[in-house]
PDB file of C-alpha atoms and ligand atoms in Angstrom:
ATOM      1  CA  MET A 275       8.427   1.900 -20.682  1.00 92.00           C
ATOM      2  CA  ARG A 276       5.143   0.544 -19.568  1.00 97.00           C
ATOM      3  CA  LEU A 277       3.965   3.811 -17.823  1.00 98.00           C
ATOM      4  CA  GLN A 278       5.153   6.378 -20.276  1.00 98.00           C
ATOM      5  CA  GLY A 279       3.018   9.532 -20.159  1.00 97.00           C
ATOM      6  CA  LYS A 280       1.212   8.437 -16.843  1.00 98.00           C
ATOM      7  CA  VAL A 281       1.113  10.269 -13.497  1.00 98.00           C
ATOM      8  CA  ALA A 282       1.150   8.060 -10.322  1.00 98.00           C
ATOM      9  CA  LEU A 283       0.403   9.183  -6.794  1.00 98.00           C
ATOM     10  CA  ILE A 284       1.721   6.746  -4.232  1.00 99.00           C
ATOM     11  CA  THR A 285       0.920   7.168  -0.509  1.00 98.00           C
ATOM     12  CA  GLY A 286       3.541   6.085   2.005  1.00 98.00           C
ATOM     13  CA  ALA A 287       6.142   6.175  -0.714  1.00 98.00           C
ATOM     14  CA  ALA A 288       8.897   7.728   1.483  1.00 98.00           C
ATOM     15  CA  SER A 289       9.943   4.279   2.802  1.00 97.00           C
ATOM     16  CA  GLY A 290       9.703   0.489   2.185  1.00 97.00           C
ATOM     17  CA  ILE A 291       7.243  -0.858  -0.343  1.00 98.00           C
ATOM     18  CA  GLY A 292       5.841   2.421  -1.366  1.00 98.00           C
ATOM     19  CA  GLN A 293       9.355   3.820  -2.150  1.00 98.00           C
ATOM     20  CA  GLU A 294      10.163   0.741  -4.223  1.00 98.00           C
ATOM     21  CA  ILE A 295       6.865   1.180  -6.162  1.00 98.00           C
ATOM     22  CA  ALA A 296       7.711   4.850  -6.826  1.00 98.00           C
ATOM     23  CA  ARG A 297      11.162   3.960  -8.046  1.00 98.00           C
ATOM     24  CA  ALA A 298       9.808   1.159 -10.356  1.00 98.00           C
ATOM     25  CA  MET A 299       7.037   3.409 -11.778  1.00 98.00           C
ATOM     26  CA  ALA A 300       9.452   6.195 -12.403  1.00 98.00           C
ATOM     27  CA  ARG A 301      11.726   3.742 -14.283  1.00 98.00           C
ATOM     28  CA  GLU A 302       8.756   2.770 -16.425  1.00 98.00           C
ATOM     29  CA  GLY A 303       8.351   6.379 -17.436  1.00 98.00           C
ATOM     30  CA  ALA A 304       5.661   7.656 -15.020  1.00 98.00           C
ATOM     31  CA  VAL A 305       5.833  11.019 -13.218  1.00 98.00           C
ATOM     32  CA  VAL A 306       5.508   9.942  -9.543  1.00 98.00           C
ATOM     33  CA  SER A 307       4.003  11.906  -6.614  1.00 98.00           C
ATOM     34  CA  ILE A 308       5.452  10.807  -3.240  1.00 98.00           C
ATOM     35  CA  ALA A 309       2.776  11.470  -0.764  1.00 98.00           C
ATOM     36  CA  ASP A 310       3.849  10.858   2.859  1.00 98.00           C
ATOM     37  CA  ILE A 311       3.571  12.179   6.424  1.00 98.00           C
ATOM     38  CA  SER A 312       7.260  12.120   6.597  1.00 98.00           C
ATOM     39  CA  ALA A 313       8.049  15.245   4.593  1.00 97.00           C
ATOM     40  CA  ASP A 314      11.802  15.112   4.789  1.00 98.00           C
ATOM     41  CA  ALA A 315      12.065  11.519   3.700  1.00 98.00           C
ATOM     42  CA  ALA A 316       9.541  12.045   0.934  1.00 98.00           C
ATOM     43  CA  GLN A 317      11.773  14.889  -0.377  1.00 98.00           C
ATOM     44  CA  ARG A 318      14.790  12.628  -0.283  1.00 98.00           C
ATOM     45  CA  ALA A 319      12.962   9.806  -2.111  1.00 98.00           C
ATOM     46  CA  ALA A 320      11.758  12.227  -4.878  1.00 98.00           C
ATOM     47  CA  ALA A 321      15.393  13.642  -5.145  1.00 98.00           C
ATOM     48  CA  GLU A 322      16.787  10.207  -5.509  1.00 98.00           C
ATOM     49  CA  ILE A 323      14.385   9.390  -8.297  1.00 98.00           C
ATOM     50  CA  GLU A 324      15.170  12.701 -10.121  1.00 98.00           C
ATOM     51  CA  HIS A 325      18.896  11.911  -9.638  1.00 98.00           C
ATOM     52  CA  ASP A 326      18.326   8.716 -11.481  1.00 97.00           C
ATOM     53  CA  GLY A 327      16.675  10.472 -14.311  1.00 98.00           C
ATOM     54  CA  GLY A 328      13.145  10.074 -13.351  1.00 98.00           C
ATOM     55  CA  ARG A 329      10.423  12.694 -12.630  1.00 98.00           C
ATOM     56  CA  ALA A 330       9.086  12.940  -9.003  1.00 98.00           C
ATOM     57  CA  ILE A 331       7.520  15.411  -6.600  1.00 98.00           C
ATOM     58  CA  ALA A 332       7.104  15.125  -2.797  1.00 98.00           C
ATOM     59  CA  VAL A 333       3.742  15.888  -1.310  1.00 98.00           C
ATOM     60  CA  ASP A 334       3.316  16.333   2.416  1.00 98.00           C
ATOM     61  CA  MET A 335       0.173  14.323   3.287  1.00 98.00           C
ATOM     62  CA  ASP A 336      -1.259  12.777   6.399  1.00 98.00           C
ATOM     63  CA  VAL A 337      -3.514  10.239   4.666  1.00 98.00           C
ATOM     64  CA  THR A 338      -6.048  10.313   7.507  1.00 98.00           C
ATOM     65  CA  ASP A 339      -6.552  14.144   7.153  1.00 98.00           C
ATOM     66  CA  GLU A 340      -9.405  14.888   4.691  1.00 98.00           C
ATOM     67  CA  ALA A 341      -8.049  18.355   3.839  1.00 98.00           C
ATOM     68  CA  GLN A 342      -4.470  17.226   3.389  1.00 98.00           C
ATOM     69  CA  VAL A 343      -5.591  14.408   1.119  1.00 98.00           C
ATOM     70  CA  THR A 344      -7.627  16.813  -1.091  1.00 98.00           C
ATOM     71  CA  ALA A 345      -4.798  19.355  -1.155  1.00 98.00           C
ATOM     72  CA  GLY A 346      -2.147  16.738  -1.925  1.00 98.00           C
ATOM     73  CA  VAL A 347      -4.105  15.127  -4.809  1.00 98.00           C
ATOM     74  CA  ASN A 348      -4.868  18.610  -6.189  1.00 98.00           C
ATOM     75  CA  ARG A 349      -1.273  19.643  -6.016  1.00 98.00           C
ATOM     76  CA  THR A 350      -0.241  16.471  -7.828  1.00 98.00           C
ATOM     77  CA  ILE A 351      -2.709  17.118 -10.614  1.00 98.00           C
ATOM     78  CA  ALA A 352      -1.573  20.682 -10.860  1.00 98.00           C
ATOM     79  CA  SER A 353       2.241  20.001 -10.799  1.00 98.00           C
ATOM     80  CA  CYS A 354       2.320  16.748 -12.852  1.00 98.00           C
ATOM     81  CA  GLY A 355      -0.497  17.356 -15.313  1.00 96.00           C
ATOM     82  CA  GLY A 356      -3.127  14.833 -14.260  1.00 98.00           C
ATOM     83  CA  LEU A 357      -3.550  11.634 -12.296  1.00 98.00           C
ATOM     84  CA  ASP A 358      -3.748   8.187 -14.004  1.00 98.00           C
ATOM     85  CA  ILE A 359      -2.617   5.840 -11.218  1.00 98.00           C
ATOM     86  CA  LEU A 360      -3.282   5.834  -7.447  1.00 98.00           C
ATOM     87  CA  VAL A 361      -1.489   3.479  -5.152  1.00 99.00           C
ATOM     88  CA  SER A 362      -3.051   3.545  -1.679  1.00 99.00           C
ATOM     89  CA  ASN A 363      -0.086   2.085   0.425  1.00 98.00           C
ATOM     90  CA  ALA A 364       0.603   4.102   3.531  1.00 98.00           C
ATOM     91  CA  GLY A 365       0.435   1.940   6.626  1.00 98.00           C
ATOM     92  CA  ILE A 366       1.408   1.189  10.196  1.00 97.00           C
ATOM     93  CA  GLN A 367       1.259  -1.806  12.533  1.00 95.00           C
ATOM     94  CA  ILE A 368       0.245  -2.044  16.243  1.00 95.00           C
ATOM     95  CA  ILE A 369       0.827  -5.326  18.017  1.00 92.00           C
ATOM     96  CA  ALA A 370      -1.449  -6.219  20.905  1.00 93.00           C
ATOM     97  CA  PRO A 371      -3.990  -8.848  21.844  1.00 95.00           C
ATOM     98  CA  ILE A 372      -7.623  -7.618  21.526  1.00 98.00           C
ATOM     99  CA  HIS A 373      -8.351  -7.672  25.270  1.00 98.00           C
ATOM    100  CA  GLU A 374      -5.552  -5.301  25.890  1.00 97.00           C
ATOM    101  CA  LEU A 375      -5.897  -3.084  22.752  1.00 98.00           C
ATOM    102  CA  ALA A 376      -6.627   0.595  23.465  1.00 98.00           C
ATOM    103  CA  TYR A 377      -9.514   1.902  21.391  1.00 98.00           C
ATOM    104  CA  ALA A 378      -7.379   4.806  20.227  1.00 98.00           C
ATOM    105  CA  ASP A 379      -4.929   2.194  18.720  1.00 98.00           C
ATOM    106  CA  TRP A 380      -7.695   0.325  17.040  1.00 98.00           C
ATOM    107  CA  ARG A 381      -8.988   3.504  15.419  1.00 98.00           C
ATOM    108  CA  ARG A 382      -5.482   4.703  14.374  1.00 98.00           C
ATOM    109  CA  VAL A 383      -4.647   1.492  12.445  1.00 98.00           C
ATOM    110  CA  VAL A 384      -8.073   1.300  10.888  1.00 98.00           C
ATOM    111  CA  SER A 385      -8.031   4.980  10.004  1.00 98.00           C
ATOM    112  CA  ILE A 386      -4.656   4.795   8.277  1.00 98.00           C
ATOM    113  CA  HIS A 387      -5.448   1.722   6.307  1.00 98.00           C
ATOM    114  CA  LEU A 388      -9.117   2.029   5.508  1.00 98.00           C
ATOM    115  CA  ASP A 389     -10.421   5.598   6.073  1.00 98.00           C
ATOM    116  CA  ALA A 390      -7.381   6.921   4.159  1.00 98.00           C
ATOM    117  CA  ALA A 391      -8.006   4.396   1.366  1.00 98.00           C
ATOM    118  CA  PHE A 392     -11.479   5.924   1.050  1.00 98.00           C
ATOM    119  CA  LEU A 393     -10.141   9.538   1.124  1.00 98.00           C
ATOM    120  CA  VAL A 394      -7.469   9.178  -1.613  1.00 98.00           C
ATOM    121  CA  THR A 395      -9.904   6.972  -3.652  1.00 98.00           C
ATOM    122  CA  ARG A 396     -12.549   9.592  -3.552  1.00 98.00           C
ATOM    123  CA  ALA A 397     -10.226  12.436  -4.542  1.00 98.00           C
ATOM    124  CA  ALA A 398      -8.635  10.443  -7.349  1.00 98.00           C
ATOM    125  CA  LEU A 399     -11.983   9.248  -8.762  1.00 98.00           C
ATOM    126  CA  GLN A 400     -13.323  12.869  -8.919  1.00 98.00           C
ATOM    127  CA  HIS A 401     -10.469  13.745 -11.242  1.00 98.00           C
ATOM    128  CA  MET A 402     -10.424  10.540 -13.270  1.00 98.00           C
ATOM    129  CA  TYR A 403     -14.221  10.571 -13.832  1.00 98.00           C
ATOM    130  CA  ALA A 404     -14.197  14.318 -14.846  1.00 97.00           C
ATOM    131  CA  HIS A 405     -11.299  13.859 -17.339  1.00 95.00           C
ATOM    132  CA  HIS A 406     -12.575  10.721 -19.137  1.00 94.00           C
ATOM    133  CA  LYS A 407      -9.160   9.158 -19.407  1.00 94.00           C
ATOM    134  CA  GLY A 408      -9.854   6.207 -17.031  1.00 96.00           C
ATOM    135  CA  GLY A 409      -7.287   5.136 -14.456  1.00 98.00           C
ATOM    136  CA  SER A 410      -5.884   2.368 -12.258  1.00 98.00           C
ATOM    137  CA  ILE A 411      -6.337   2.349  -8.511  1.00 98.00           C
ATOM    138  CA  ILE A 412      -4.177  -0.282  -6.478  1.00 98.00           C
ATOM    139  CA  TYR A 413      -4.536  -0.883  -2.895  1.00 99.00           C
ATOM    140  CA  MET A 414      -1.792  -2.233  -0.750  1.00 98.00           C
ATOM    141  CA  GLY A 415      -3.566  -5.150   1.009  1.00 98.00           C
ATOM    142  CA  SER A 416      -1.731  -8.077   2.672  1.00 98.00           C
ATOM    143  CA  VAL A 417      -1.903 -11.784   3.166  1.00 98.00           C
ATOM    144  CA  HIS A 418      -3.822 -10.415   6.143  1.00 98.00           C
ATOM    145  CA  SER A 419      -6.540  -9.401   3.630  1.00 98.00           C
ATOM    146  CA  LYS A 420      -7.160 -13.270   3.491  1.00 98.00           C
ATOM    147  CA  GLU A 421      -5.768 -14.669   6.721  1.00 96.00           C
ATOM    148  CA  ALA A 422      -5.793 -13.703  10.434  1.00 97.00           C
ATOM    149  CA  SER A 423      -2.942 -13.725  12.819  1.00 93.00           C
ATOM    150  CA  PRO A 424      -2.940 -13.112  16.499  1.00 93.00           C
ATOM    151  CA  LEU A 425      -2.100  -9.653  17.974  1.00 92.00           C
ATOM    152  CA  LYS A 426      -3.168  -7.817  14.695  1.00 96.00           C
ATOM    153  CA  ALA A 427      -6.979  -7.390  15.011  1.00 98.00           C
ATOM    154  CA  PRO A 428      -7.184  -3.898  13.554  1.00 98.00           C
ATOM    155  CA  TYR A 429      -4.697  -4.394  10.859  1.00 98.00           C
ATOM    156  CA  VAL A 430      -6.460  -7.796   9.714  1.00 98.00           C
ATOM    157  CA  ALA A 431      -9.834  -6.206   9.904  1.00 98.00           C
ATOM    158  CA  ALA A 432      -8.814  -3.216   7.921  1.00 98.00           C
ATOM    159  CA  LYS A 433      -6.957  -5.163   5.335  1.00 98.00           C
ATOM    160  CA  HIS A 434      -9.976  -7.379   4.766  1.00 98.00           C
ATOM    161  CA  GLY A 435     -12.102  -4.215   4.407  1.00 98.00           C
ATOM    162  CA  ILE A 436      -9.823  -2.997   1.612  1.00 98.00           C
ATOM    163  CA  LEU A 437     -10.965  -5.908  -0.501  1.00 98.00           C
ATOM    164  CA  GLY A 438     -14.609  -4.703  -0.167  1.00 98.00           C
ATOM    165  CA  LEU A 439     -13.617  -1.070  -1.143  1.00 98.00           C
ATOM    166  CA  ALA A 440     -11.520  -2.216  -4.132  1.00 98.00           C
ATOM    167  CA  ARG A 441     -14.387  -4.404  -5.470  1.00 98.00           C
ATOM    168  CA  THR A 442     -16.934  -1.585  -5.064  1.00 98.00           C
ATOM    169  CA  VAL A 443     -14.531   0.827  -6.914  1.00 98.00           C
ATOM    170  CA  ALA A 444     -14.159  -1.814  -9.606  1.00 98.00           C
ATOM    171  CA  LYS A 445     -17.974  -1.925 -10.126  1.00 98.00           C
ATOM    172  CA  GLU A 446     -18.611   1.860  -9.925  1.00 98.00           C
ATOM    173  CA  GLY A 447     -15.417   2.720 -11.826  1.00 98.00           C
ATOM    174  CA  ALA A 448     -15.889   0.372 -14.856  1.00 97.00           C
ATOM    175  CA  PRO A 449     -18.196   2.792 -16.764  1.00 97.00           C
ATOM    176  CA  PHE A 450     -15.451   5.455 -16.498  1.00 97.00           C
ATOM    177  CA  GLY A 451     -12.612   3.121 -17.432  1.00 97.00           C
ATOM    178  CA  VAL A 452     -11.350   2.998 -13.868  1.00 98.00           C
ATOM    179  CA  ARG A 453      -9.826  -0.328 -12.729  1.00 98.00           C
ATOM    180  CA  SER A 454      -9.269  -1.340  -9.124  1.00 98.00           C
ATOM    181  CA  ASN A 455      -7.151  -4.183  -7.725  1.00 98.00           C
ATOM    182  CA  VAL A 456      -5.414  -5.122  -4.528  1.00 98.00           C
ATOM    183  CA  VAL A 457      -1.772  -6.409  -4.013  1.00 98.00           C
ATOM    184  CA  CYS A 458      -1.493  -8.694  -1.000  1.00 98.00           C
ATOM    185  CA  PRO A 459       2.113  -9.281   0.083  1.00 98.00           C
ATOM    186  CA  GLY A 460       3.534 -11.676   2.604  1.00 98.00           C
ATOM    187  CA  PHE A 461       6.221 -10.516   5.031  1.00 96.00           C
ATOM    188  CA  VAL A 462       8.533  -7.866   3.514  1.00 97.00           C
ATOM    189  CA  ARG A 463      11.654  -6.595   5.458  1.00 96.00           C
ATOM    190  CA  THR A 464      10.722  -2.990   5.660  1.00 95.00           C
ATOM    191  CA  PRO A 465      11.023  -0.780   8.702  1.00 93.00           C
ATOM    192  CA  LEU A 466       7.363  -1.699   9.471  1.00 90.00           C
ATOM    193  CA  VAL A 467       8.401  -5.382   9.854  1.00 93.00           C
ATOM    194  CA  GLU A 468      11.805  -4.693  11.390  1.00 94.00           C
ATOM    195  CA  ARG A 469       9.938  -3.134  14.246  1.00 92.00           C
ATOM    196  CA  GLN A 470       7.587  -5.962  14.650  1.00 90.00           C
ATOM    197  CA  ILE A 471      10.340  -8.702  15.178  1.00 94.00           C
ATOM    198  CA  PRO A 472      11.266  -7.692  18.735  1.00 94.00           C
ATOM    199  CA  GLU A 473       7.711  -6.722  19.527  1.00 91.00           C
ATOM    200  CA  GLN A 474       6.370 -10.097  18.573  1.00 89.00           C
ATOM    201  CA  ALA A 475       9.251 -11.804  20.339  1.00 93.00           C
ATOM    202  CA  ALA A 476       8.357 -10.000  23.509  1.00 92.00           C
ATOM    203  CA  ALA A 477       4.585 -10.573  23.163  1.00 89.00           C
ATOM    204  CA  LEU A 478       4.954 -14.213  22.355  1.00 90.00           C
ATOM    205  CA  GLY A 479       7.924 -14.989  24.684  1.00 94.00           C
ATOM    206  CA  ILE A 480      10.005 -16.451  21.998  1.00 95.00           C
ATOM    207  CA  SER A 481      13.273 -15.478  20.295  1.00 95.00           C
ATOM    208  CA  GLU A 482      13.576 -13.033  17.330  1.00 95.00           C
ATOM    209  CA  ALA A 483      14.914 -15.860  15.155  1.00 95.00           C
ATOM    210  CA  ASP A 484      11.847 -17.963  16.109  1.00 95.00           C
ATOM    211  CA  VAL A 485       9.528 -15.007  15.177  1.00 94.00           C
ATOM    212  CA  ILE A 486      11.025 -14.919  11.711  1.00 96.00           C
ATOM    213  CA  LYS A 487      11.165 -18.729  11.130  1.00 95.00           C
ATOM    214  CA  ASN A 488       8.095 -19.949  13.027  1.00 94.00           C
ATOM    215  CA  VAL A 489       5.720 -17.006  12.832  1.00 91.00           C
ATOM    216  CA  MET A 490       6.439 -14.764   9.787  1.00 94.00           C
ATOM    217  CA  LEU A 491       7.842 -17.366   7.336  1.00 97.00           C
ATOM    218  CA  LYS A 492       6.437 -20.675   8.778  1.00 95.00           C
ATOM    219  CA  GLU A 493       3.656 -21.126   6.134  1.00 96.00           C
ATOM    220  CA  THR A 494       5.755 -20.100   3.031  1.00 97.00           C
ATOM    221  CA  VAL A 495       6.800 -22.729   0.591  1.00 98.00           C
ATOM    222  CA  ASP A 496      10.523 -21.938   0.992  1.00 97.00           C
ATOM    223  CA  GLY A 497      11.143 -19.851   4.191  1.00 97.00           C
ATOM    224  CA  GLU A 498      11.847 -16.687   2.200  1.00 97.00           C
ATOM    225  CA  PHE A 499      10.697 -13.161   2.679  1.00 97.00           C
ATOM    226  CA  THR A 500       8.915 -11.382  -0.146  1.00 98.00           C
ATOM    227  CA  THR A 501      10.919  -8.372  -1.426  1.00 98.00           C
ATOM    228  CA  THR A 502      10.006  -4.719  -2.178  1.00 98.00           C
ATOM    229  CA  ALA A 503      11.023  -5.559  -5.655  1.00 98.00           C
ATOM    230  CA  ASP A 504       8.447  -8.477  -6.043  1.00 98.00           C
ATOM    231  CA  VAL A 505       5.627  -6.213  -4.788  1.00 98.00           C
ATOM    232  CA  ALA A 506       6.733  -3.238  -7.004  1.00 98.00           C
ATOM    233  CA  GLU A 507       6.808  -5.549 -10.060  1.00 98.00           C
ATOM    234  CA  THR A 508       3.271  -6.767  -9.261  1.00 98.00           C
ATOM    235  CA  THR A 509       1.978  -3.276  -8.816  1.00 98.00           C
ATOM    236  CA  VAL A 510       3.591  -2.069 -12.077  1.00 98.00           C
ATOM    237  CA  PHE A 511       1.905  -4.987 -13.856  1.00 98.00           C
ATOM    238  CA  LEU A 512      -1.469  -4.044 -12.507  1.00 98.00           C
ATOM    239  CA  ALA A 513      -0.971  -0.383 -13.291  1.00 98.00           C
ATOM    240  CA  ALA A 514       0.029  -1.069 -16.838  1.00 97.00           C
ATOM    241  CA  PHE A 515      -2.722  -3.675 -17.506  1.00 96.00           C
ATOM    242  CA  PRO A 516      -4.584  -2.433 -20.501  1.00 93.00           C
ATOM    243  CA  SER A 517      -8.221  -3.444 -19.942  1.00 93.00           C
ATOM    244  CA  ASN A 518     -11.016  -4.036 -17.459  1.00 93.00           C
ATOM    245  CA  ALA A 519     -10.329  -7.795 -17.719  1.00 96.00           C
ATOM    246  CA  LEU A 520      -8.259  -7.407 -14.491  1.00 97.00           C
ATOM    247  CA  THR A 521     -10.385  -5.396 -12.101  1.00 98.00           C
ATOM    248  CA  GLY A 522     -11.693  -6.185  -8.644  1.00 98.00           C
ATOM    249  CA  GLN A 523      -8.985  -8.697  -8.150  1.00 98.00           C
ATOM    250  CA  SER A 524      -6.541  -9.392  -5.279  1.00 98.00           C
ATOM    251  CA  ILE A 525      -3.067 -10.871  -6.096  1.00 98.00           C
ATOM    252  CA  VAL A 526      -1.195 -12.507  -3.313  1.00 98.00           C
ATOM    253  CA  VAL A 527       2.602 -12.300  -3.504  1.00 98.00           C
ATOM    254  CA  SER A 528       3.887 -14.201  -0.530  1.00 98.00           C
ATOM    255  CA  HIS A 529       6.049 -17.230  -1.390  1.00 98.00           C
ATOM    256  CA  GLY A 530       3.006 -19.401  -1.176  1.00 97.00           C
ATOM    257  CA  TRP A 531       2.065 -18.475   2.427  1.00 97.00           C
ATOM    258  CA  HIS A 532      -1.503 -17.967   1.217  1.00 97.00           C
ATOM    259  CA  MET A 533      -2.671 -19.692  -1.947  1.00 95.00           C
ATOM    260  CA  SER A 534      -5.943 -18.689  -3.549  1.00 81.00           C
TER     261      SER A 534
HETATM  262  P1  LIG B 713       7.083   1.352   5.988  1.00 74.48           P
HETATM  263  O1  LIG B 713       6.963   1.651   7.465  1.00 74.48           O
HETATM  264  O2  LIG B 713       8.386   1.107   5.544  1.00 74.48           O
HETATM  265  O3  LIG B 713       6.458   2.508   5.160  1.00 74.48           O
HETATM  266  C1  LIG B 713       5.236   3.103   5.449  1.00 74.48           C
HETATM  267  C2  LIG B 713       5.141   4.528   5.067  1.00 74.48           C
HETATM  268  O4  LIG B 713       3.828   5.044   5.348  1.00 74.48           O
HETATM  269  C3  LIG B 713       6.125   5.411   5.714  1.00 74.48           C
HETATM  270  O5  LIG B 713       6.898   6.200   4.823  1.00 74.48           O
HETATM  271  C4  LIG B 713       5.416   6.340   6.594  1.00 74.48           C
HETATM  272  O6  LIG B 713       5.915   7.595   6.789  1.00 74.48           O
HETATM  273  C5  LIG B 713       4.018   6.424   5.796  1.00 74.48           C
HETATM  274  N1  LIG B 713       2.946   6.702   6.670  1.00 74.48           N
HETATM  275  C6  LIG B 713       2.601   6.303   7.817  1.00 74.48           C
HETATM  276  N2  LIG B 713       1.469   6.940   8.351  1.00 74.48           N
HETATM  277  C7  LIG B 713       1.071   7.809   7.411  1.00 74.48           C
HETATM  278  C8  LIG B 713       0.013   8.740   7.371  1.00 74.48           C
HETATM  279  N3  LIG B 713      -0.817   8.847   8.272  1.00 74.48           N
HETATM  280  N4  LIG B 713      -0.029   9.533   6.168  1.00 74.48           N
HETATM  281  C9  LIG B 713       0.972   9.372   5.254  1.00 74.48           C
HETATM  282  N5  LIG B 713       1.926   8.506   5.212  1.00 74.48           N
HETATM  283  C10 LIG B 713       2.032   7.708   6.289  1.00 74.48           C
HETATM  284  O7  LIG B 713       6.048   0.160   5.753  1.00 74.48           O
HETATM  285  P2  LIG B 713       5.877  -0.818   4.562  1.00 74.48           P
HETATM  286  O8  LIG B 713       6.131  -2.196   5.067  1.00 74.48           O
HETATM  287  O9  LIG B 713       6.558  -0.362   3.340  1.00 74.48           O
HETATM  288  O10 LIG B 713       4.303  -0.807   4.361  1.00 74.48           O
HETATM  289  C11 LIG B 713       3.613  -0.278   3.232  1.00 74.48           C
HETATM  290  C12 LIG B 713       2.328  -0.925   3.055  1.00 74.48           C
HETATM  291  O11 LIG B 713       2.445  -2.392   2.823  1.00 74.48           O
HETATM  292  C13 LIG B 713       1.423  -0.797   4.256  1.00 74.48           C
HETATM  293  O12 LIG B 713       0.085  -0.637   3.911  1.00 74.48           O
HETATM  294  C14 LIG B 713       1.507  -2.217   4.859  1.00 74.48           C
HETATM  295  O13 LIG B 713       0.447  -2.640   5.630  1.00 74.48           O
HETATM  296  C15 LIG B 713       1.652  -2.998   3.688  1.00 74.48           C
HETATM  297  N6  LIG B 713       2.183  -4.392   3.828  1.00 74.48           N
HETATM  298  C16 LIG B 713       3.513  -4.548   4.327  1.00 74.48           C
HETATM  299  C17 LIG B 713       3.926  -5.829   4.570  1.00 74.48           C
HETATM  300  C18 LIG B 713       5.400  -6.046   5.170  1.00 74.48           C
HETATM  301  O14 LIG B 713       5.715  -7.135   5.465  1.00 74.48           O
HETATM  302  N7  LIG B 713       6.194  -5.040   5.189  1.00 74.48           N
HETATM  303  C19 LIG B 713       3.222  -6.915   4.218  1.00 74.48           C
HETATM  304  C20 LIG B 713       1.939  -6.806   3.681  1.00 74.48           C
HETATM  305  C21 LIG B 713       1.493  -5.460   3.503  1.00 74.48           C
END
């Protein structure tokens, strides 16, 4: 039980990677707050964890809405008795070449990934600093924090930006015992990626099988997708790490797609 006695708030935890992180953290003893814009799915995810013997609450939160973020973080602290771990994970993808990308779509992607990371970080830090118990902040980056791909300009730009935010939090947070790291997955078969396969096939004029083999997994060492379990295990490891030796770092979990 590596997270016994800890409270973890995970954004976007009603689906995919975030949901698996919530399950894994609950298994390790944390009380988890499932913060998601999809309220029904968040309730279901929390109920499933409780059914399996863990402790979880669902919090209705649009991570791009300042008031909702503040309210959701405060509700988590009041209901769960504190906040030790923040996983900023909620995300979306919009596929388009830059010359055809609507400004509204650029702003939407950057806002969900980067503005939201700032909003949840600020709310968490205010609590962590005031309570002198330290904390661990983990951002869901991507191989696209380190590499670019066509058709994903706002996503690549925002995921690169998260590295800068995480490194700044590492420096500002150190005197308060707050660590900050980034997990950078390769392709994981979540709803976010399932939607992209036909979209990329249409945009690139190739088959869906070719998107998987020659676009998504081409640069991996073994042609394998990363799994939600792989990402959750890495996130738990970072959350449980006991000292500032590991802060300001980004760990790539991608079957060797990106090596650094
Ligand atoms: P997903 O679509 O399965 O889950 C995303 C979750 O975020 C959903 O529950 C959704 O309701 C929630 N969400 C969306 N907008 C929100 C908002 N405004 N406020 C609150 N919640 C919101 O996607 P996923 O693949 O699990 O992605 C999770 C994170 O992992 C994202 O940051 C994504 O960029 C990152 N990531 C995914 C992959 C991949 O291949 N799947 C690879 C690298 C990084």
